[in-house]
Short mmCIF file of N, CA and C in Angstrom, two decimals:
data_model
loop_
_atom_site.label_atom_id
_atom_site.label_comp_id
_atom_site.label_asym_id
_atom_site.label_seq_id
_atom_site.Cartn_x
_atom_site.Cartn_y
_atom_site.Cartn_z
N MET A 45 66.60 112.93 79.12
CA MET A 45 65.45 113.49 78.41
C MET A 45 64.61 112.41 77.88
N ILE A 46 65.19 111.33 77.34
CA ILE A 46 64.43 110.23 76.79
C ILE A 46 63.56 109.59 77.84
N VAL A 47 64.22 109.34 79.00
CA VAL A 47 63.45 108.71 80.13
C VAL A 47 62.21 109.57 80.55
N GLU A 48 62.44 110.84 80.67
CA GLU A 48 61.35 111.67 81.12
C GLU A 48 60.14 111.74 80.13
N ASN A 49 60.52 111.71 78.81
CA ASN A 49 59.54 111.67 77.80
C ASN A 49 58.75 110.37 77.85
N THR A 50 59.39 109.26 77.95
CA THR A 50 58.75 107.95 78.11
C THR A 50 57.91 107.89 79.30
N GLN A 51 58.34 108.30 80.43
CA GLN A 51 57.53 108.29 81.66
C GLN A 51 56.30 109.17 81.46
N THR A 52 56.42 110.28 80.90
CA THR A 52 55.25 111.13 80.59
C THR A 52 54.29 110.46 79.70
N GLN A 53 54.71 109.83 78.63
CA GLN A 53 53.88 109.19 77.71
C GLN A 53 53.19 107.91 78.41
N MET A 54 53.90 107.24 79.25
CA MET A 54 53.24 106.13 79.95
C MET A 54 52.05 106.57 80.93
N ARG A 55 52.39 107.70 81.62
CA ARG A 55 51.40 108.26 82.48
C ARG A 55 50.13 108.76 81.70
N LYS A 56 50.38 109.49 80.63
CA LYS A 56 49.29 109.95 79.69
C LYS A 56 48.42 108.79 79.17
N GLY A 57 49.08 107.62 78.91
CA GLY A 57 48.41 106.49 78.41
C GLY A 57 47.35 105.93 79.37
N ILE A 58 47.62 105.95 80.64
CA ILE A 58 46.78 105.41 81.60
C ILE A 58 45.87 106.37 82.31
N LEU A 59 45.99 107.71 82.12
CA LEU A 59 45.31 108.69 82.87
C LEU A 59 43.80 108.75 82.76
N GLU A 60 43.34 108.55 81.45
CA GLU A 60 41.84 108.47 81.30
C GLU A 60 41.24 107.28 81.98
N TYR A 61 41.96 106.11 81.88
CA TYR A 61 41.54 104.91 82.55
C TYR A 61 41.37 105.18 83.98
N CYS A 62 42.39 105.81 84.62
CA CYS A 62 42.44 106.03 86.07
C CYS A 62 41.34 107.00 86.41
N ILE A 63 41.08 108.07 85.64
CA ILE A 63 40.06 108.95 85.90
C ILE A 63 38.71 108.27 85.94
N LEU A 64 38.41 107.48 84.95
CA LEU A 64 37.13 106.74 84.87
C LEU A 64 37.02 105.79 86.12
N SER A 65 38.09 105.19 86.51
CA SER A 65 38.06 104.28 87.64
C SER A 65 37.81 105.00 88.88
N VAL A 66 38.29 106.25 89.09
CA VAL A 66 38.02 106.99 90.30
C VAL A 66 36.61 107.49 90.25
N ILE A 67 36.07 107.88 89.13
CA ILE A 67 34.66 108.35 89.09
C ILE A 67 33.75 107.27 89.27
N ALA A 68 34.17 105.95 88.93
CA ALA A 68 33.26 104.85 89.04
C ALA A 68 32.95 104.52 90.47
N LYS A 69 33.74 105.03 91.37
CA LYS A 69 33.51 104.74 92.85
C LYS A 69 32.27 105.51 93.34
N GLY A 70 31.93 106.50 92.64
CA GLY A 70 30.68 107.36 93.00
C GLY A 70 30.83 108.76 92.62
N GLU A 71 29.74 109.53 92.76
CA GLU A 71 29.72 110.95 92.37
C GLU A 71 30.90 111.65 93.08
N ILE A 72 31.60 112.47 92.31
CA ILE A 72 32.79 113.07 92.78
C ILE A 72 33.05 114.41 92.14
N TYR A 73 33.63 115.35 92.97
CA TYR A 73 33.97 116.67 92.63
C TYR A 73 35.39 116.66 91.95
N ALA A 74 35.61 117.53 91.02
CA ALA A 74 36.94 117.55 90.30
C ALA A 74 38.14 117.61 91.19
N SER A 75 38.08 118.46 92.22
CA SER A 75 39.25 118.54 93.09
C SER A 75 39.51 117.23 93.85
N ASP A 76 38.35 116.48 94.16
CA ASP A 76 38.58 115.20 94.78
C ASP A 76 39.13 114.17 93.76
N ILE A 77 38.87 114.33 92.55
CA ILE A 77 39.52 113.41 91.58
C ILE A 77 41.02 113.71 91.61
N ILE A 78 41.41 114.93 91.51
CA ILE A 78 42.88 115.34 91.58
C ILE A 78 43.51 114.70 92.85
N ALA A 79 42.78 114.88 94.00
CA ALA A 79 43.33 114.35 95.29
C ALA A 79 43.51 112.81 95.15
N GLU A 80 42.54 112.11 94.64
CA GLU A 80 42.73 110.64 94.49
C GLU A 80 43.82 110.29 93.56
N LEU A 81 44.02 110.97 92.44
CA LEU A 81 45.13 110.67 91.58
C LEU A 81 46.50 111.03 92.24
N LYS A 82 46.51 112.06 92.94
CA LYS A 82 47.72 112.39 93.62
C LYS A 82 48.08 111.46 94.71
N LYS A 83 47.10 111.00 95.30
CA LYS A 83 47.32 109.89 96.41
C LYS A 83 47.95 108.59 95.66
N ALA A 84 47.52 108.42 94.43
CA ALA A 84 48.04 107.23 93.65
C ALA A 84 49.39 107.56 93.05
N ARG A 85 49.87 108.78 93.37
CA ARG A 85 51.11 109.31 92.75
C ARG A 85 51.11 109.54 91.32
N LEU A 86 49.93 109.80 90.73
CA LEU A 86 49.87 110.30 89.38
C LEU A 86 49.71 111.83 89.48
N LEU A 87 50.71 112.50 88.93
CA LEU A 87 50.76 113.93 88.97
C LEU A 87 49.75 114.57 88.06
N VAL A 88 48.78 115.21 88.50
CA VAL A 88 47.70 115.73 87.74
C VAL A 88 47.37 117.14 88.34
N VAL A 89 47.23 118.12 87.33
CA VAL A 89 46.84 119.47 87.74
C VAL A 89 45.50 119.74 87.05
N GLU A 90 44.81 120.81 87.51
CA GLU A 90 43.55 121.10 87.00
C GLU A 90 43.65 121.38 85.53
N GLY A 91 44.68 122.02 84.98
CA GLY A 91 44.81 122.29 83.58
C GLY A 91 44.91 121.05 82.75
N THR A 92 45.25 119.89 83.36
CA THR A 92 45.17 118.64 82.62
C THR A 92 43.82 117.95 82.79
N LEU A 93 43.31 118.01 84.01
CA LEU A 93 42.06 117.22 84.31
C LEU A 93 40.81 117.82 83.58
N TYR A 94 40.58 119.08 83.67
CA TYR A 94 39.37 119.63 83.09
C TYR A 94 39.18 119.34 81.54
N PRO A 95 40.21 119.53 80.71
CA PRO A 95 40.01 119.11 79.38
C PRO A 95 39.72 117.60 79.18
N LEU A 96 40.27 116.79 79.97
CA LEU A 96 39.98 115.36 79.90
C LEU A 96 38.59 115.09 80.36
N LEU A 97 38.10 115.69 81.36
CA LEU A 97 36.73 115.60 81.85
C LEU A 97 35.77 116.07 80.80
N THR A 98 36.04 117.09 80.14
CA THR A 98 35.16 117.67 79.05
C THR A 98 35.17 116.62 77.88
N ARG A 99 36.28 116.14 77.45
CA ARG A 99 36.36 115.21 76.38
C ARG A 99 35.56 113.91 76.73
N LEU A 100 35.75 113.33 77.96
CA LEU A 100 35.06 112.21 78.40
C LEU A 100 33.60 112.42 78.43
N LYS A 101 33.10 113.62 78.84
CA LYS A 101 31.71 113.98 78.83
C LYS A 101 31.11 114.04 77.41
N ASN A 102 31.94 114.67 76.56
CA ASN A 102 31.48 114.88 75.16
C ASN A 102 31.40 113.58 74.41
N ASN A 103 32.17 112.60 74.82
CA ASN A 103 32.19 111.24 74.29
C ASN A 103 31.08 110.38 74.92
N GLY A 104 30.28 110.99 75.78
CA GLY A 104 29.15 110.21 76.42
C GLY A 104 29.56 109.30 77.55
N LEU A 105 30.75 109.48 78.06
CA LEU A 105 31.17 108.56 79.11
C LEU A 105 30.93 109.06 80.56
N LEU A 106 30.71 110.30 80.62
CA LEU A 106 30.41 110.96 81.86
C LEU A 106 29.18 111.81 81.80
N ALA A 107 28.60 112.00 83.02
CA ALA A 107 27.50 113.00 83.20
C ALA A 107 27.92 113.78 84.46
N TYR A 108 27.20 114.89 84.64
CA TYR A 108 27.47 115.66 85.89
C TYR A 108 26.22 116.20 86.49
N ASN A 109 26.22 116.47 87.81
CA ASN A 109 25.16 117.08 88.53
C ASN A 109 25.67 118.33 89.14
N TRP A 110 24.87 119.36 89.24
CA TRP A 110 25.22 120.57 89.96
C TRP A 110 24.64 120.36 91.36
N VAL A 111 25.53 120.60 92.33
CA VAL A 111 25.16 120.47 93.71
C VAL A 111 25.49 121.85 94.41
N GLU A 112 24.46 122.34 95.15
CA GLU A 112 24.67 123.64 95.86
C GLU A 112 25.68 123.46 96.93
N SER A 113 26.53 124.50 97.08
CA SER A 113 27.63 124.44 98.11
C SER A 113 27.27 125.38 99.13
N THR A 114 27.69 125.09 100.41
CA THR A 114 27.38 126.00 101.51
C THR A 114 28.56 127.06 101.59
N SER A 115 29.60 126.84 100.92
CA SER A 115 30.72 127.76 100.87
C SER A 115 31.07 128.37 99.53
N GLY A 116 30.17 128.66 98.72
CA GLY A 116 30.41 129.26 97.46
C GLY A 116 29.36 128.87 96.38
N PRO A 117 29.82 128.99 95.11
CA PRO A 117 28.95 128.58 94.03
C PRO A 117 28.64 127.17 94.00
N PRO A 118 27.58 126.78 93.25
CA PRO A 118 27.34 125.29 93.08
C PRO A 118 28.53 124.59 92.48
N ARG A 119 28.66 123.29 92.85
CA ARG A 119 29.79 122.44 92.39
C ARG A 119 29.29 121.39 91.38
N LYS A 120 30.15 121.10 90.48
CA LYS A 120 29.84 120.11 89.41
C LYS A 120 30.41 118.76 89.94
N TYR A 121 29.54 117.76 90.14
CA TYR A 121 30.00 116.48 90.52
C TYR A 121 29.75 115.51 89.36
N TYR A 122 30.86 114.71 89.11
CA TYR A 122 30.84 113.80 87.91
C TYR A 122 30.46 112.42 88.34
N VAL A 123 29.78 111.73 87.36
CA VAL A 123 29.36 110.35 87.50
C VAL A 123 29.64 109.70 86.14
N LEU A 124 29.77 108.41 86.19
CA LEU A 124 29.85 107.64 84.89
C LEU A 124 28.52 107.43 84.33
N SER A 125 28.37 107.58 83.04
CA SER A 125 27.19 107.24 82.37
C SER A 125 27.14 105.71 82.10
N ASP A 126 26.13 105.19 81.68
CA ASP A 126 25.98 103.72 81.34
C ASP A 126 27.02 103.29 80.29
N GLU A 127 27.21 104.23 79.30
CA GLU A 127 28.25 103.97 78.31
C GLU A 127 29.67 104.03 78.96
N GLY A 128 29.85 104.95 79.85
CA GLY A 128 31.12 105.03 80.60
C GLY A 128 31.47 103.70 81.35
N ARG A 129 30.37 103.22 82.04
CA ARG A 129 30.64 101.93 82.69
C ARG A 129 31.03 100.77 81.70
N LYS A 130 30.42 100.76 80.61
CA LYS A 130 30.76 99.70 79.55
C LYS A 130 32.14 99.90 79.12
N VAL A 131 32.57 101.16 78.81
CA VAL A 131 33.95 101.48 78.36
C VAL A 131 34.96 101.04 79.49
N LEU A 132 34.59 101.40 80.69
CA LEU A 132 35.51 101.10 81.78
C LEU A 132 35.77 99.57 81.93
N GLU A 133 34.65 98.85 81.74
CA GLU A 133 34.78 97.43 81.81
C GLU A 133 35.73 96.86 80.74
N GLN A 134 35.58 97.38 79.51
CA GLN A 134 36.52 96.92 78.45
C GLN A 134 37.92 97.39 78.73
N LEU A 135 38.05 98.58 79.33
CA LEU A 135 39.45 99.06 79.67
C LEU A 135 40.06 98.18 80.77
N ASP A 136 39.23 97.75 81.76
CA ASP A 136 39.67 96.82 82.79
C ASP A 136 40.37 95.59 82.15
N GLY A 137 39.66 95.03 81.14
CA GLY A 137 40.22 93.90 80.44
C GLY A 137 41.50 94.20 79.71
N THR A 138 41.54 95.32 79.07
CA THR A 138 42.79 95.85 78.40
C THR A 138 43.90 95.92 79.39
N TRP A 139 43.56 96.59 80.58
CA TRP A 139 44.62 96.80 81.50
C TRP A 139 45.19 95.51 82.05
N ASN A 140 44.27 94.53 82.30
CA ASN A 140 44.76 93.18 82.77
C ASN A 140 45.62 92.55 81.67
N GLU A 141 45.27 92.60 80.42
CA GLU A 141 46.15 92.11 79.38
C GLU A 141 47.46 92.86 79.31
N LEU A 142 47.47 94.15 79.39
CA LEU A 142 48.74 94.87 79.33
C LEU A 142 49.57 94.57 80.54
N SER A 143 48.99 94.54 81.65
CA SER A 143 49.75 94.27 82.93
C SER A 143 50.42 92.97 82.88
N PHE A 144 49.60 91.92 82.38
CA PHE A 144 50.21 90.59 82.21
C PHE A 144 51.42 90.63 81.22
N ALA A 145 51.15 91.31 80.06
CA ALA A 145 52.15 91.35 79.04
C ALA A 145 53.42 92.01 79.51
N VAL A 146 53.35 93.09 80.23
CA VAL A 146 54.54 93.78 80.78
C VAL A 146 55.27 92.87 81.85
N GLN A 147 54.48 92.32 82.75
CA GLN A 147 55.11 91.44 83.76
C GLN A 147 55.81 90.29 83.07
N THR A 148 55.21 89.70 82.04
CA THR A 148 55.76 88.60 81.33
C THR A 148 57.04 89.07 80.59
N ALA A 149 57.00 90.19 80.01
CA ALA A 149 58.06 90.67 79.18
C ALA A 149 59.33 90.95 80.14
N ILE A 150 59.01 91.54 81.22
CA ILE A 150 60.19 91.99 82.06
C ILE A 150 60.67 90.77 82.91
N GLY A 151 59.79 89.74 83.17
CA GLY A 151 60.11 88.59 83.87
C GLY A 151 60.99 88.81 85.06
N ASP A 152 62.07 87.94 85.13
CA ASP A 152 63.06 87.94 86.27
C ASP A 152 64.28 88.68 85.78
N ARG A 153 64.11 89.79 85.04
CA ARG A 153 65.18 90.58 84.52
C ARG A 153 66.17 90.96 85.64
N LYS A 154 67.36 90.86 85.33
CA LYS A 154 68.46 91.30 86.30
C LYS A 154 69.13 92.58 85.70
N ASN A 155 69.31 93.51 86.51
CA ASN A 155 69.89 94.83 86.00
C ASN A 155 71.41 94.64 85.77
#
């Protein structure tokens, strides 16, 4: 139980960073964000993604465009705002620091 809780907390801690990174590649539909995150083996469902997208948009980090669909209603495509790009750049630095710290801390650990 402790391991599962720690794993969940670790994933939650990097999820917003990963979402911003995926969106930074270009305009993207929510289901494509989920597909990218699943490809990276981050388990994400719509019920997790949509509240995060809303929070990121409300914080001024994302914008969206409505695009007509040939197979149904219009689709909402997300893009990073200028502020979102600035925040992502700062998070890239933080990730590099954390990654270095973890690699240094675990070093040549033997099990």
